[in-house]
Structure formats: C-alpha cells, structure tokens
XYZ file of C-alpha atoms in Angstrom:
337
model
C 9.420 -21.523 -6.738
C 7.155 -18.745 -5.649
C 6.445 -18.399 -1.910
C 2.946 -17.686 -0.693
C 2.948 -15.025 2.007
C 0.175 -13.755 4.150
C -3.427 -14.241 3.139
C -3.319 -13.967 -0.638
C 0.092 -12.821 -1.853
C 3.157 -14.341 -3.464
C 6.827 -13.423 -3.363
C 8.732 -14.653 -6.389
C 11.962 -16.552 -5.555
C 13.275 -15.570 -8.990
C 11.820 -12.180 -9.856
C 10.536 -12.141 -13.436
C 12.039 -9.774 -15.989
C 9.782 -7.502 -18.056
C 11.990 -7.503 -21.173
C 9.879 -5.098 -23.193
C 6.391 -3.817 -23.871
C 4.172 -2.740 -26.732
C 1.134 -0.502 -26.878
C -1.360 0.350 -29.638
C -4.139 2.949 -28.985
C -6.959 4.719 -30.692
C -7.115 8.289 -31.863
C -8.715 9.685 -28.633
C -6.022 8.073 -26.462
C -3.467 9.529 -28.845
C -4.798 13.013 -28.114
C -4.385 12.496 -24.332
C -1.506 13.430 -22.071
C 0.370 10.132 -22.445
C 0.445 10.118 -26.288
C 4.273 10.189 -26.579
C 4.587 6.956 -24.712
C 2.529 4.726 -27.082
C 4.128 2.768 -29.858
C 1.282 3.188 -32.324
C -1.591 5.662 -32.470
C -4.280 4.587 -34.901
C -5.851 7.051 -37.335
C -9.346 5.671 -36.918
C -11.041 3.334 -34.444
C -12.076 0.772 -37.098
C -8.403 0.042 -37.811
C -9.177 -1.333 -41.176
C -11.795 -3.725 -39.858
C -15.433 -4.166 -40.762
C -16.727 -3.944 -37.203
C -15.693 -2.569 -33.788
C -15.010 -6.128 -32.615
C -12.848 -7.057 -35.630
C -10.922 -3.768 -35.079
C -10.093 -4.794 -31.559
C -8.784 -8.163 -32.669
C -6.605 -6.522 -35.359
C -5.187 -4.254 -32.617
C -4.393 -7.355 -30.536
C -2.606 -9.085 -33.367
C -0.536 -5.915 -34.125
C 0.370 -5.433 -30.486
C 1.504 -8.986 -29.718
C 3.615 -9.207 -32.885
C 5.184 -5.883 -31.965
C 5.895 -7.012 -28.363
C 7.811 -10.048 -29.493
C 9.863 -8.017 -32.055
C 10.697 -5.250 -29.516
C 11.935 -7.958 -27.099
C 14.253 -9.346 -29.787
C 12.244 -12.517 -30.017
C 10.304 -14.405 -32.632
C 6.862 -15.766 -31.894
C 8.480 -19.305 -31.881
C 10.434 -18.093 -28.797
C 7.201 -17.381 -26.859
C 6.124 -20.291 -24.695
C 2.625 -18.985 -23.860
C 0.391 -16.017 -24.604
C -1.949 -14.865 -21.791
C -4.607 -12.319 -22.549
C -8.043 -11.103 -21.868
C -10.610 -8.494 -22.934
C -14.274 -7.448 -22.341
C -16.014 -9.097 -25.238
C -18.142 -12.211 -24.860
C -16.040 -15.368 -24.846
C -12.840 -13.218 -24.939
C -13.174 -12.939 -28.739
C -11.180 -9.731 -28.786
C -8.158 -11.761 -27.682
C -8.885 -15.147 -29.303
C -9.609 -13.783 -32.757
C -6.546 -11.556 -32.590
C -4.224 -14.346 -31.497
C -5.570 -17.300 -33.584
C -3.076 -16.672 -36.371
C -0.053 -16.447 -34.031
C 0.142 -20.236 -33.552
C 1.232 -20.063 -29.940
C -0.082 -21.845 -26.788
C -2.727 -19.518 -25.307
C -4.371 -18.923 -21.946
C -7.456 -16.836 -22.185
C -8.299 -15.048 -18.917
C -11.340 -13.052 -17.796
C -11.293 -10.692 -14.912
C -12.792 -7.789 -16.759
C -10.598 -4.620 -16.657
C -8.168 -6.209 -14.239
C -7.104 -8.688 -17.066
C -3.655 -7.159 -17.405
C -2.923 -7.783 -13.727
C -4.184 -11.325 -13.901
C -2.216 -12.014 -17.033
C 1.059 -10.704 -15.588
C 0.620 -12.570 -12.316
C -0.111 -15.917 -13.982
C 2.724 -15.427 -16.445
C 5.113 -14.564 -13.620
C 4.074 -17.661 -11.716
C 4.651 -19.868 -14.724
C 8.143 -18.481 -15.330
C 9.197 -18.540 -11.637
C 7.876 -22.096 -11.501
C 10.067 -23.160 -14.444
C 7.129 -23.789 -16.813
C 8.270 -21.308 -19.380
C 11.056 -18.865 -20.319
C 9.231 -16.176 -22.387
C 5.608 -15.255 -22.053
C 3.491 -12.387 -23.479
C 0.860 -11.080 -21.081
C -1.618 -8.531 -22.339
C -5.156 -7.093 -22.476
C -7.341 -5.143 -24.805
C -10.588 -3.226 -25.112
C -12.501 -1.006 -27.589
C -14.758 1.895 -26.674
C -17.362 1.285 -29.352
C -17.523 -2.453 -28.828
C -17.792 -2.085 -25.048
C -20.556 0.525 -25.204
C -22.562 -1.644 -27.568
C -22.206 -4.721 -25.396
C -22.588 -3.264 -21.859
C -24.581 -0.095 -22.207
C -26.120 1.086 -25.450
C -24.966 1.412 -29.162
C -23.381 4.769 -29.946
C -25.918 5.646 -32.579
C -28.649 5.920 -29.922
C -26.823 8.987 -28.541
C -27.436 8.070 -24.919
C -26.298 10.774 -22.464
C -23.466 9.728 -20.227
C -23.692 10.654 -16.503
C -20.795 12.408 -14.693
C -19.818 9.148 -12.976
C -19.248 7.365 -16.228
C -15.847 6.558 -17.640
C -14.592 6.230 -21.296
C -13.413 2.738 -22.308
C -9.927 2.866 -23.682
C -9.445 1.634 -27.284
C -6.186 -0.245 -27.472
C -4.021 -3.128 -26.424
C -1.018 -3.325 -24.142
C 1.412 -6.260 -23.843
C 4.432 -7.132 -21.707
C 7.063 -9.678 -22.555
C 7.881 -11.601 -19.313
C 11.086 -13.652 -19.148
C 13.526 -15.491 -16.890
C 16.331 -13.077 -17.896
C 18.427 -11.110 -15.476
C 17.474 -7.565 -16.643
C 14.936 -5.419 -14.846
C 12.409 -4.074 -14.210
C 11.110 -7.208 -12.414
C 7.843 -8.514 -11.209
C 8.886 -9.285 -7.626
C 5.548 -10.217 -6.058
C 1.778 -9.984 -6.331
C -1.438 -10.005 -4.359
C -4.294 -11.929 -6.031
C -7.561 -10.177 -5.402
C -10.856 -11.599 -4.312
C -14.363 -10.701 -5.323
C -15.902 -7.882 -3.377
C -19.548 -6.834 -4.030
C -21.005 -3.815 -2.189
C -24.315 -3.847 -3.994
C -23.667 -1.309 -6.778
C -25.924 -1.854 -9.741
C -25.277 1.193 -11.902
C -23.242 0.223 -15.013
C -22.408 3.898 -15.466
C -20.626 4.016 -12.137
C -17.832 1.424 -12.388
C -15.523 3.381 -10.142
C -17.850 2.953 -7.227
C -18.409 -0.764 -8.021
C -14.658 -1.515 -8.169
C -13.362 0.759 -5.402
C -14.123 -1.637 -2.482
C -12.228 -4.483 -4.195
C -9.278 -2.153 -4.863
C -9.253 -1.019 -1.228
C -9.403 -4.667 -0.037
C -6.500 -5.762 -2.290
C -4.447 -2.797 -1.219
C -5.078 -3.375 2.474
C -4.251 -7.069 2.072
C -1.100 -6.305 0.101
C 0.207 -3.939 2.766
C -0.520 -6.405 5.562
C 0.811 -9.488 3.683
C 4.111 -7.786 2.809
C 4.312 -5.870 6.069
C 4.884 -2.515 4.307
C 3.236 0.900 4.158
C 2.190 2.831 1.080
C 5.280 4.928 1.084
C 7.351 1.784 0.117
C 6.311 2.589 -3.434
C 7.183 5.510 -5.637
C 3.800 5.026 -7.200
C 0.638 3.082 -6.463
C -1.644 3.113 -9.475
C -5.025 1.409 -9.799
C -6.492 0.321 -13.097
C -9.581 2.227 -14.065
C -11.366 3.582 -11.057
C -11.268 7.097 -12.447
C -11.676 10.202 -10.296
C -14.788 8.852 -8.523
C -13.286 5.457 -7.595
C -9.945 6.909 -6.553
C -11.564 9.196 -3.946
C -13.631 6.253 -2.613
C -10.514 4.125 -2.191
C -8.792 6.921 -0.246
C -11.812 7.137 2.049
C -12.173 3.387 2.531
C -8.500 2.943 3.429
C -8.579 5.997 5.745
C -11.197 4.140 7.716
C -8.701 1.325 8.158
C -5.980 3.709 9.362
C -4.096 3.889 6.072
C -3.351 7.235 4.452
C -2.848 7.224 0.674
C -0.974 10.248 -0.358
C 0.306 11.898 -3.619
C 1.960 8.640 -4.694
C -1.538 7.141 -5.378
C -3.324 7.712 -8.656
C -5.253 5.764 -11.306
C -4.540 4.821 -14.961
C -7.963 6.140 -15.827
C -6.952 9.549 -14.542
C -3.581 9.545 -16.307
C -4.625 8.557 -19.779
C -7.189 11.273 -20.534
C -7.465 14.972 -19.867
C -10.800 15.150 -18.061
C -11.549 18.738 -18.991
C -10.307 18.832 -22.564
C -11.494 15.396 -23.689
C -14.857 15.193 -21.995
C -14.242 11.715 -20.448
C -16.128 12.569 -17.239
C -14.664 10.366 -14.517
C -11.751 9.175 -16.697
C -10.704 6.109 -18.589
C -11.632 2.470 -18.165
C -11.516 -0.904 -19.904
C -8.915 -3.664 -20.041
C -6.609 -1.536 -22.187
C -6.669 1.346 -19.661
C -4.144 -0.348 -17.318
C -2.511 -2.335 -20.099
C -1.440 0.570 -22.354
C -0.732 2.894 -19.424
C 1.686 0.273 -18.083
C 3.117 -0.726 -21.464
C 3.647 2.873 -22.408
C 4.038 5.412 -19.627
C 4.870 3.295 -16.619
C 7.369 1.035 -18.328
C 9.188 4.054 -19.750
C 9.361 5.634 -16.266
C 10.760 2.400 -14.821
C 13.350 1.973 -17.463
C 14.510 5.600 -17.061
C 14.535 5.226 -13.240
C 11.964 7.931 -12.601
C 10.248 5.172 -10.653
C 12.045 2.271 -8.961
C 9.113 0.648 -7.215
C 5.518 0.675 -8.370
C 2.449 -1.192 -7.420
C 0.177 -1.736 -10.459
C -3.435 -2.672 -9.339
C -5.698 -3.261 -12.362
C -9.374 -3.285 -11.366
C -12.315 -5.092 -12.898
C -16.099 -5.042 -12.748
C -17.305 -8.659 -13.208
C -20.646 -7.964 -14.826
C -22.168 -9.239 -18.112
C -25.004 -7.810 -20.253
C -27.180 -10.644 -18.922
C -26.508 -9.964 -15.219
C -27.184 -6.286 -15.711
C -30.480 -6.917 -17.489
C -31.445 -9.268 -14.635
C -30.810 -6.579 -12.039
C -27.759 -8.196 -10.442
C -25.178 -6.197 -8.579
C -21.705 -5.626 -9.926
C -18.946 -7.667 -8.266
C -15.498 -6.058 -8.316
C -11.970 -7.494 -8.237
C -8.371 -6.016 -8.223
C -5.025 -7.751 -8.711
C -1.874 -6.062 -7.425
C 1.432 -6.518 -9.314
C 4.646 -5.470 -7.513
C 7.226 -4.172 -9.981
C 10.747 -3.098 -8.979
C 13.900 -2.145 -10.795
C 16.040 -4.391 -8.594
C 15.611 -7.885 -7.257
C-alpha cells in the first residue's frame, strides 16, 4: 500500500510501471520542436468531425485505443480509464471513451488533469485495485477558445501573456509490471488563489499553486531540486515559469537549468506566434507521452518531476468576476525503483 509522507505526498510501496504511452496532436503542434516524438499528427484540427468538440472526442478515442495497442494489451485488459479535459462536464473525454466499454473515472482539475489521472491510477494499482489502467487528458485550441475566451471568428487580439491551448490527447498505460520507468511517488496539490482575474494570463494564475506544490514536494521528500534530471511544470509558459522561479527564490530554493515547462517545450515562441507558450490539458499530456517518455526510455533522463498545472475557472465564474484558483499535482517518475 502507498505510504503518505509529509503534508500531502505519497510514496508508492510498489512503484507503478508506465508500460507505454500514446500521443495524438494537431497540425500546429506537429510543426513545433517536439514533432518527431508524437505518434500521430493530424492534417486538420476538425479531425473528420463536425465540430471542434467532436474533433476532440475523436482524438481521445484514437489515443486510448492506440495506448492499449502499443502496450500489447486489448481494451478488455484495461481495468479502468481515468481521463479529463477542459470542456463542460468533461464531454471531450466522455464522448471519446463511451464506445470503449471500460470502467471510467472522469476527473477535472483543468490543465493538471494528466497529473491527477496518473496519481489516482498509480494509487489504484499500488493498492491492488487494478492491474492495468490508462490515464490521459485532452484539449482542443478551438473548443477551449470558444468556451473560455471568445470564438475564433471574432478575431480577438491575444495579449503577450496569453498561451495557446494544445490540440491533442496524451495517454499513459500504468501497470503492476516490473519494467520501468516507474511512478514512484506524488504530491497532491491544493488550491491556491492569489486573486488573478485575467483569463488571458493563466501563467500568473497558476504559478503560485505550482510553487506551493514544488515547495511541499521538496519538504515532504526531504530533497532538493537537483535530485531530478528535469523538473517540468504543465503549462505555465514563459510568464508563469519566471514567476515560479521568483516565488521559490523567496523561500530559499534556487531552481536552475533543470526546470522548464511543457508549454515552453511544445511550441517555438518566435516562429509559431504562441506568445507565452502552450497550455491546455493536452500540453502536459502529449509532452509527457511523447518527448518525456522517450527520454526516460532512452535513459537521457532517469528522474523527472512532472507537475501539470491547472486554472480552475469556468465561463460562469469568469463572467461573474471571480478570481482564478490554481492547482498543481507533482508526479515523481524514475527509471529505477
């Protein structure tokens, strides 16, 4: 069974194997610096669907089927699917998974959904409640813009602090097998709200939560940042990353060159006009399922801390002038137990 350590972390007694991953992305992501790491790059963002939302669900279905196949499993071998997205009532996930006929946990923690899915899946496996679980997350640029900001055909100008929601889905097959890389521990984030109201500045809204989770993780595990080859947050972008560095420096912790963000890695800021970088549930999901998993398997990294970040707003709360709460979940991934 998992052991709770410190304030809000767990250390898995039997580290959970990440057997394989799958990633499907849109054309813009396919033009970015990580393109060679993705399994499928779509030719158009509608993906054969009649709406942006339907396109996302089709991406989810494709990704989860592929994840099971790459792991050498059938869907009947999967005990649970755990997934989340940004759409109202998690319809990106539910409509994509409804034909797969597997037990399903739908999660919502905004863009930190991949972290939450992987942590819950690892807890279930370590606790003996399942042998094979698919954890994943998805998002779609056009659907997210329509829901949270403004429809694309309005041509609204994006400020420099804005990020570009990643179109895609990433999935990881978690198992009780003996082969690494392994999820060895995690720190479950708590909600932090520093009063940011600007839906075009998600990095600033989420940075305090990321800093809080990182500080807690280092204290709970009694380690320093240099324990990891890489510490990578979910979708803070360039603005949010700098804020996290400043916030932790105030606490006496120096983050160095081993700290970056999935939103920085997935797009070329200058060539692709993505301003502060990438965002969305798929940002951390496809970056992990593609680039990071490849680096772990090839031993370029042996220890990473994946910290997907989320802004817990809705269209309703934004219209009512509410602030934007943030959350971040840290997943400790290592090549050895």
